[in-house]
Amino acid sequence: MENKTGGPYRHRMGEKKITLLTKDRKPLANTEVTVKQTKHRFLFGCGAFESVPLANGELEGEKKELAEEIFNKFFKIFNYCTLPFYWARFEPVPGKPDTQSLKKAAEWLVSKGCTLKGHPLCWHTLTAPWLLDYTNAEILQMQLNRIRRDVANFAGVIDIWDVINEVVIMPVFNKYDNGITRICRELGRIRLVREVFRAAKKANPDAVLLINDFETSESYEILIEGCLEAGIPIDAIGIQSHMHQGYWGVEKTLEILERFSRFKLPIHFTENTLVSGHLMPPEIVDLNDYVVDSWPTTPEGEERQAREIVLHYKTLFTHPAVESITYWNFVDGGWLGAPAGLLRKDGTTKPSYEELSRLINEEWWTHEKTYVTDENGSLIVSGFLGEYEIYAKDALIGGFQLSRDDSEEKIILNS
Amino acid sequence: MENKTGGPYRHRMGEKKITLLTKDRKPLANTEVTVKQTKHRFLFGCGAFESVPLANGELEGEKKELAEEIFNKFFKIFNYCTLPFYWARFEPVPGKPDTQSLKKAAEWLVSKGCTLKGHPLCWHTLTAPWLLDYTNAEILQMQLNRIRRDVANFAGVIDIWDVINEVVIMPVFNKYDNGITRICRELGRIRLVREVFRAAKKANPDAVLLINDFETSESYEILIEGCLEAGIPIDAIGIQSHMHQGYWGVEKTLEILERFSRFKLPIHFTENTLVSGHLMPPEIVDLNDYVVDSWPTTPEGEERQAREIVLHYKTLFTHPAVESITYWNFVDGGWLGAPAGLLRKDGTTKPSYEELSRLINEEWWTHEKTYVTDENGSLIVSGFLGEYEIYAKDALIGGFQLSRDDSEEKIILNS
């Protein structure tokens, strides 16, 4: 708690006067109580695509056991999950979306205390190939209908969405023809962003809607400015940082944070990757072009990854604009076969997992503390923002949230 | 005229039925008349900064003679001039703008048949250094007042303006502190563009207002899209092409034209440079960083420049979106001391001048033609868009304009 009034994490902390009253409204005076943090307000996230087969009973035997072991470790550090809504996979046959299994996975993750994000609603990559059979006007309508349907179907379970992904290159993407590049080229970037955000907002007015990109250049900055000037309700700026070719370093990260924080919007670091094997060669422009038979994790790589993950998370957690960091991905061998996991393929933890756990569960965690209430039943608590529980003689008697803006709260107890 | 209904220049040509009536409204039937083109509609331009000392009587002796010789050659090919309004030079002392001498030069150029453009009204480079003494709110007000004053003062003489220059790098320009970068950083690019365009539009609602940049990347494209979505009245897109490091080539030029023509706005190629000496090394990023004692024109370089200028002008003239091409600059030794002129320092013409003259005055010029009017006094003329005169027996009897949209015109003669 030494950082309460200063230090690098002061914007992550709060202080609050809690007054405990018995059920007949009398102060719980001069009583010893213990306060425990139970959840971070900050969103420490990770892709959780594997929850879909696990929650839907599609895994058996050793595979199931491994997946369960992996998710046990997952829930020990993460409170935030990204779920896959890639259109090509979510709705391989028009009109037959995989809503059921996604819903089951989502509800399971929520039951584990996680907040969820759907990713992505509009993207030229992995979009439905059958869009190519339609006119641009029809493609746009189907894209908007898809957004309305999925955002409404998951409202209350998934209330954060990557509405549109990688718009900077969307109209000039030329690896293969696809419906989304076609309509983005015709409408222009800003008009397409407006349409998809409008549809998502209407389907779930309370949702947090993100624009997301791997571009961190002035192009993305100018695009966001254009969208905001056009009145598009962007709630948060998503920045990808797939660092297969090497850690960005603190300086570059701070420079990007400075440029994107001028919009006074929350920043989500949506896709953070640091490998624990050899680095991808610098001459690769589209990361997808790097295809290798095997990309092993190495002891030296794991040490480097652990050092870098600490620096990276500290840099982001220190910046007031950042509201979430999502790691990409939890276990080795995901996207591009990269050894980017915090766990190895066999589910054992790497040093990066231990370091991240130390930050999230120790350095940035408010340790359990015992207070004695005053004659009015009050105590002043301070700590990292998040959810807390109050115990008296080992019995849970109440709970509260610590946020930046609150100063006082009365809690009426059940006894 | 073989290109009238097809060919690469069809969008540069028109056809029109002219009916000649005597002053008592009778057809000038069965009469031989000669039609001569007198001016291009297309704006073939060049920087004409040297007109200021010349028109203001500041040159004497050989210098004056050389300047006059140079401008004689200038007017033989160009119908469009860019005049300098760099704030640092135009108003070195606050409240004492050099309106008088600019006005004198402008009126002289207009008397020579030229259309004029003022360049630029807002730019971080060569902006007034005394802005640094003021707050951002004051700087913005002074910038807008400067625009209102100068645009209104020159209305009717200068009706085309580069309103804002190089906005893509404006807020991140870090070579030296300056007032315009300061306000662009605070307001953001689009808001500053909106403010300066709004001020210019109000001061001269009939003016053609340009945004201008050397950036041809997606950043500029996205910026323009953002400005247009924000309702900013951009009349034309200005693209600089200083090719000190080598000719872009047809393919790159066409790719840029394709990307920027999607806005359905006229494109002005505002600053075209091709050197006739050695090329600037490719590793130079900011062209201003290249400082040499001498940069001579060479015979081989002049041949190359002539070939490239033909290709470049043909590429641009062939594209329907392009409305003007401004060369930068007419005589060697201008910006960066580059041998980029169509004339050498001594005023002699290079092959590039001859080639450009051949295009403008021959290949793209409608040659004098004799017609016989029908019984209704009509003739059908066709040719490159622009201004024409009609002669009967060597006497000027009337004139008309040939534009894309007109089909018919009655001309009442004086006799």
mmCIF file of C-alpha atoms in Angstrom, chain A residues 45 105 112 168 231 239 309 385:
data_model
loop_
_atom_site.group_PDB
_atom_site.id
_atom_site.type_symbol
_atom_site.label_atom_id
_atom_site.label_comp_id
_atom_site.label_asym_id
_atom_site.label_seq_id
_atom_site.Cartn_x
_atom_site.Cartn_y
_atom_site.Cartn_z
ATOM 1 C CA GLY A 45 -6.895 -11.276 -20.387
ATOM 2 C CA ALA A 105 -18.211 -21.732 -23.441
ATOM 3 C CA LYS A 112 -15.333 -18.817 -13.416
ATOM 4 C CA VAL A 168 -6.127 0.387 -42.092
ATOM 5 C CA GLY A 231 -19.236 10.801 -34.462
ATOM 6 C CA ILE A 239 -3.825 -2.125 -30.229
ATOM 7 C CA ILE A 309 6.797 -9.898 -20.264
ATOM 8 C CA LEU A 385 -9.018 -1.165 -7.779
#
